Amino acid sequence: MGFLALILHAHLPFVRHPEHEHFLEEDWFFEAVTETYIPLLRMMQRLLDDSVPFKLTMSLTPTLCAMLQDKLLRERYVQHLDNLIDLSAREQKRRRHHPQLRELPEFYFKMFCETRAFFVDERKCDLLSLFREMRDAGALEIISSAATHGLLPILQQQVPQAARAQVLIGRDIYVDFFGAEPSGFWLPECAYASGLEAILQQANIRWFVLDAHGLLHGRPRPCRSIHAPCFTPAGPAAFARDGDSSRQVWSASEGYPGHPAYRDFYRDIGFDLPMEHLGPVARGIRKFSGVKYHRITGRTTEKKGYDRAVAEKTAAEHARDFLTHSRQQLREISEFGFDPIVVAPFDAELFGHWWFEGPIFLEQLIRLAANERDFRLTTPSEYLATHPTQQIIEPAASTWGENGHLGVWLDPSNAWIYPHLHIAAQRMSEAARKHAENCRQFADRVLKQLTRELLLAQSSDWAFLMKTGTAREYAIKRTTEHLGRFSRLHDQFVANEVDEEFLRDCESRDNLFPNVNWRYYI
């Protein structure tokens, strides 16, 4: 018997700006909810309603959970949907005299209306409760991650307490949201270095995921390659990503998402239509609206119109192709005399946001897999429960980033941030030690906010955006502002001259993790 574990890593950096009525980067969250999280949840609902057995694993990072629960962002998301409904209604009128062009505006109008009804009327603006329901039904395993997606090997090398705090606070936030301790943990960027497994053991984590070379270059070499987990000396098991299966799905050049029948992500009416027609969706700025009328077509040809029916059919064909590949792969590995597991992790936002037809592909794959005899879908926790005896190795340092190492996050474009993060983490640790034994209520409040500012500055997303050039200025601004607020508040705290108005402003802006435990820095 072979096993396939599909793991979706759902993460966004904490983007919330109450100081502005409208903020461009909050659209990252709104787009992901509309195009990924709600489609995936509705997919799981349909599967359960149809009694289709399935197993999925998802990480829901603490920052994403905080945004999903935030009252302000919920209200702004509903307004975002209302603007899209208004835009698509006006698009229906604009294209009403073109029979061959009417279908897509009608499709988007229906999609946005159904999304709003689902979010507001059916779920009362609470998506996390439905994730919990999927977990309680036994279909979805939800795992934890670092508090703000900090790059743990770099933090661990600088100030070990900083990596420990990211892990343990991430665990605590998971317990707050889901009422149980997590079994699995998503290492941000799959970034691993020796010693992290001991921190995961402190957090009572049973397993985590590495890129393939993290296991293949371990000591001793894994006797079952990447197709079985290995326990680390500290305890938690390491599962390895299967590169072939992952590439088949996520690669725009080699995999399914680049097929010419699929919707083109980059061609959007937000850049095609007159600004006055876009209305409140744009608010005077050229940006993605989510309404797209073209398919990928090909790199050397003029873009052609998107045909939803053809795209759905293509996604179903690709699901069958992936199933055939997985069946053959597991059958060949099983000949070596053990029950193999193929672990295929992806960014959740690939399904729906980047690859619009991704949720259709995933649903068709799950429905087809339910009829398989030679293999079945599983979760890493379920596999460990039925296969508890595994080899013990020391994994190698690794990430799933470009070339398998930390080069993306240690680049001339972003390396300047680390000395500042290092100094702030040292100061945080010193402040925590000083107040560990006798901490009054106001000091506890200040230490919690210092922790929030430091955690937010440590997010790996900022270094990534600086390297890629995507939202580079925003990433620099976020890093420097969090470090600036940390330094100002820390200096006031040391001098016993805290400006409470400034503290309240920090708490209002960066209001996540109300029960954060600053003592992990001791």
XYZ file of N, CA, C and O in Angstrom, residues 11-17 23-26 28-29 63-64 67 147-151 154-155 166 188-189 407-418 420-421 451-485 509-510 512:
312
model
N -0.379 30.860 4.264
C 0.326 31.908 5.015
C 0.241 33.242 4.298
O 0.336 33.322 3.069
N 0.075 34.297 5.072
C 0.246 35.669 4.617
C 0.892 36.458 5.755
O 0.634 36.176 6.932
N 1.732 37.435 5.419
C 2.251 38.296 6.492
C 1.119 39.142 7.065
O 0.101 39.360 6.411
N 1.305 39.606 8.286
C 0.281 40.402 8.950
C 0.235 41.783 8.314
O 1.157 42.594 8.461
N -0.826 42.040 7.556
C -1.004 43.326 6.870
C -2.330 43.916 7.324
O -3.396 43.462 6.921
N -2.233 44.904 8.164
C -3.424 45.563 8.729
C -3.053 47.001 9.035
O -2.099 47.247 9.782
N -3.789 47.936 8.445
C -3.423 49.344 8.584
C -4.641 50.175 8.977
O -5.261 50.841 8.140
N -5.941 50.565 2.162
C -4.508 50.306 2.057
C -4.283 49.209 1.037
O -4.849 48.115 1.139
N -3.413 49.491 0.053
C -3.236 48.610 -1.104
C -2.852 47.192 -0.705
O -3.417 46.221 -1.222
N -1.895 47.057 0.217
C -1.384 45.718 0.528
C -2.392 44.851 1.275
O -2.208 43.626 1.353
N -3.439 45.448 1.847
C -4.489 44.613 2.441
C -5.194 43.776 1.380
O -5.810 42.748 1.711
N -3.824 41.821 -0.592
C -3.232 40.475 -0.578
C -4.141 39.518 0.194
O -4.391 38.397 -0.250
N -4.596 39.994 1.326
C -5.468 39.177 2.170
C -6.826 38.970 1.514
O -7.328 37.838 1.437
N -0.137 34.477 11.842
C -0.483 35.793 11.296
C -1.738 35.718 10.437
O -2.586 36.616 10.478
N -1.881 34.650 9.657
C -3.088 34.485 8.852
C -4.306 34.312 9.747
O -5.362 34.929 9.508
N -5.436 37.596 11.123
C -6.160 38.425 10.149
C -7.563 37.888 9.907
O -8.514 38.655 9.759
N 5.552 31.946 14.718
C 4.618 33.017 15.053
C 4.393 33.993 13.900
O 3.254 34.291 13.543
N 5.482 34.491 13.306
C 5.349 35.438 12.195
C 6.160 34.988 10.991
O 6.599 35.812 10.189
N 6.348 33.676 10.857
C 7.062 33.134 9.700
C 8.515 33.597 9.684
O 9.104 33.839 8.617
N 9.115 33.690 10.871
C 10.523 34.044 10.951
C 11.397 32.925 10.415
O 11.081 31.746 10.569
N 12.515 33.268 9.786
C 13.412 32.276 9.209
C 14.260 31.693 10.339
O 15.246 32.285 10.776
N 18.346 31.388 10.689
C 19.049 32.661 10.884
C 18.806 33.189 12.288
O 19.742 33.640 12.964
N 17.560 33.116 12.754
C 17.258 33.591 14.102
C 17.979 32.757 15.148
O 18.492 33.285 16.140
N 9.742 32.144 18.440
C 8.919 31.994 17.235
C 8.165 30.669 17.256
O 6.972 30.607 16.924
N 9.025 27.696 8.399
C 8.938 28.729 7.369
C 10.001 28.536 6.285
O 11.180 28.342 6.591
N 9.563 28.540 5.043
C 10.410 28.308 3.871
C 11.050 26.929 3.894
O 12.040 26.688 3.194
N 20.006 31.587 0.184
C 20.449 32.709 -0.627
C 19.399 33.770 -0.866
O 19.719 34.961 -0.945
N 18.135 33.372 -0.990
C 17.066 34.350 -1.225
C 16.967 35.327 -0.056
O 16.739 36.530 -0.251
N 17.169 34.835 1.164
C 16.976 35.658 2.361
C 18.295 36.203 2.904
O 18.291 36.950 3.872
N 19.410 35.802 2.313
C 20.719 36.353 2.662
C 21.342 36.903 1.386
O 22.258 36.313 0.813
N 20.845 38.020 0.968
C 21.202 38.624 -0.308
C 21.612 40.071 -0.042
O 21.179 40.664 0.950
N 22.455 40.641 -0.906
C 22.811 42.056 -0.693
C 21.609 42.987 -0.575
O 21.706 44.042 0.070
N 20.474 42.594 -1.163
C 19.287 43.452 -1.103
C 18.632 43.460 0.266
O 17.879 44.387 0.596
N 18.890 42.443 1.093
C 18.175 42.342 2.371
C 19.066 42.029 3.569
O 18.585 42.036 4.706
N 20.344 41.738 3.351
C 21.206 41.306 4.460
C 21.366 42.387 5.525
O 21.692 42.081 6.679
N 21.111 43.645 5.161
C 21.267 44.745 6.118
C 20.324 44.644 7.302
O 20.578 45.256 8.356
N 19.234 43.874 7.159
C 18.244 43.836 8.241
C 18.720 43.012 9.429
O 18.286 43.249 10.568
N 19.619 42.040 9.204
C 19.900 41.054 10.244
C 20.681 41.602 11.436
O 20.382 41.219 12.587
N 20.328 44.476 12.729
C 19.305 45.193 13.510
C 18.385 44.202 14.239
O 18.034 44.418 15.406
N 17.984 43.121 13.543
C 17.146 42.108 14.194
C 17.911 41.428 15.326
O 17.330 41.094 16.376
N 7.420 42.333 22.224
C 7.453 41.017 21.573
C 6.761 41.070 20.220
O 7.276 40.533 19.232
N 5.597 41.702 20.158
C 4.869 41.791 18.888
C 5.688 42.530 17.830
O 5.769 42.096 16.677
N 6.277 43.657 18.215
C 7.042 44.442 17.241
C 8.246 43.657 16.740
O 8.546 43.654 15.534
N 8.931 42.965 17.630
C 10.090 42.166 17.222
C 9.669 41.021 16.320
O 10.279 40.784 15.267
N 8.624 40.309 16.712
C 8.155 39.184 15.892
C 7.782 39.648 14.485
O 8.127 38.998 13.495
N 7.075 40.772 14.387
C 6.643 41.261 13.083
C 7.834 41.699 12.231
O 7.836 41.511 11.008
N 8.855 42.273 12.848
C 10.050 42.660 12.102
C 10.784 41.434 11.565
O 11.469 41.512 10.534
N 10.655 40.286 12.231
C 11.389 39.077 11.863
C 10.746 38.286 10.724
O 11.335 37.307 10.263
N 9.595 38.675 10.262
C 8.909 37.920 9.214
C 9.808 37.710 8.000
O 10.402 38.650 7.472
N 9.885 36.465 7.523
C 10.716 36.166 6.342
C 10.155 36.810 5.084
O 10.877 36.955 4.086
N 8.890 37.202 5.107
C 8.267 37.798 3.925
C 8.964 39.087 3.517
O 9.086 39.368 2.315
N 9.426 39.868 4.477
C 10.022 41.165 4.133
C 11.328 40.970 3.363
O 11.556 41.635 2.344
N 12.181 40.069 3.829
C 13.437 39.818 3.107
C 13.158 39.256 1.717
O 13.839 39.602 0.743
N 12.160 38.394 1.616
C 11.795 37.814 0.321
C 11.349 38.901 -0.652
O 11.768 38.934 -1.819
N 10.498 39.797 -0.197
C 9.995 40.867 -1.062
C 11.105 41.836 -1.463
O 11.105 42.369 -2.574
N 12.055 42.054 -0.575
C 13.194 42.899 -0.935
C 14.026 42.247 -2.033
O 14.491 42.921 -2.960
N 14.223 40.941 -1.938
C 15.040 40.239 -2.924
C 14.350 40.199 -4.284
O 14.978 40.441 -5.321
N 13.056 39.903 -4.303
C 12.341 39.757 -5.575
C 11.997 41.100 -6.198
O 11.704 41.176 -7.391
N 12.011 42.151 -5.402
C 11.633 43.459 -5.908
C 10.141 43.704 -5.902
O 9.678 44.785 -6.261
N 9.362 42.709 -5.487
C 7.911 42.848 -5.393
C 7.567 43.551 -4.083
O 7.902 43.056 -3.017
N 6.929 44.700 -4.171
C 6.575 45.471 -2.971
C 7.812 45.733 -2.112
O 7.748 45.717 -0.883
N 8.935 46.001 -2.752
C 10.198 46.200 -2.045
C 10.110 47.360 -1.053
O 10.522 47.234 0.103
N 9.564 48.490 -1.494
C 9.488 49.651 -0.606
C 8.619 49.371 0.605
O 8.932 49.804 1.725
N 7.523 48.657 0.380
C 6.644 48.321 1.510
C 7.370 47.412 2.497
O 7.263 47.591 3.715
N 8.122 46.422 1.987
C 8.838 45.502 2.865
C 9.888 46.236 3.695
O 10.056 45.965 4.897
N 10.602 47.156 3.077
C 11.591 47.947 3.814
C 10.896 48.788 4.879
O 11.351 48.877 6.034
N 9.776 49.396 4.495
C 9.027 50.247 5.427
C 8.538 49.443 6.624
O 8.653 49.893 7.776
N 8.007 48.255 6.370
C 7.504 47.435 7.483
C 8.638 47.031 8.429
O 8.492 47.099 9.655
N 9.760 46.620 7.873
C 10.885 46.202 8.716
C 11.386 47.363 9.568
O 11.566 47.231 10.789
N 11.614 48.504 8.940
C 12.167 49.636 9.684
C 11.164 50.208 10.687
O 11.563 50.627 11.784
N 9.876 50.192 10.347
C 8.889 50.732 11.285
C 8.750 49.851 12.520
O 8.645 50.366 13.639
N 8.717 48.528 12.331
C 8.626 47.652 13.500
C 9.874 47.759 14.367
O 9.783 47.819 15.604
N 11.046 47.793 13.734
C 12.277 47.960 14.503
C 12.311 49.321 15.182
O 12.768 49.440 16.334
N 11.809 50.349 14.494
C 11.776 51.675 15.085
C 10.858 51.741 16.290
O 11.217 52.324 17.328
N 9.678 51.157 16.172
C 8.749 51.155 17.309
C 9.326 50.326 18.457
O 9.181 50.691 19.630
N -2.137 49.508 16.191
C -1.644 49.131 14.866
C -1.364 47.627 14.796
O -1.791 46.949 13.862
N -0.606 47.131 15.746
C -0.123 45.746 15.728
C -0.774 44.987 16.873
O -0.175 44.736 17.914
N -2.122 41.906 17.124
C -2.225 40.448 17.083
C -1.667 39.840 18.373
O -0.952 40.487 19.143
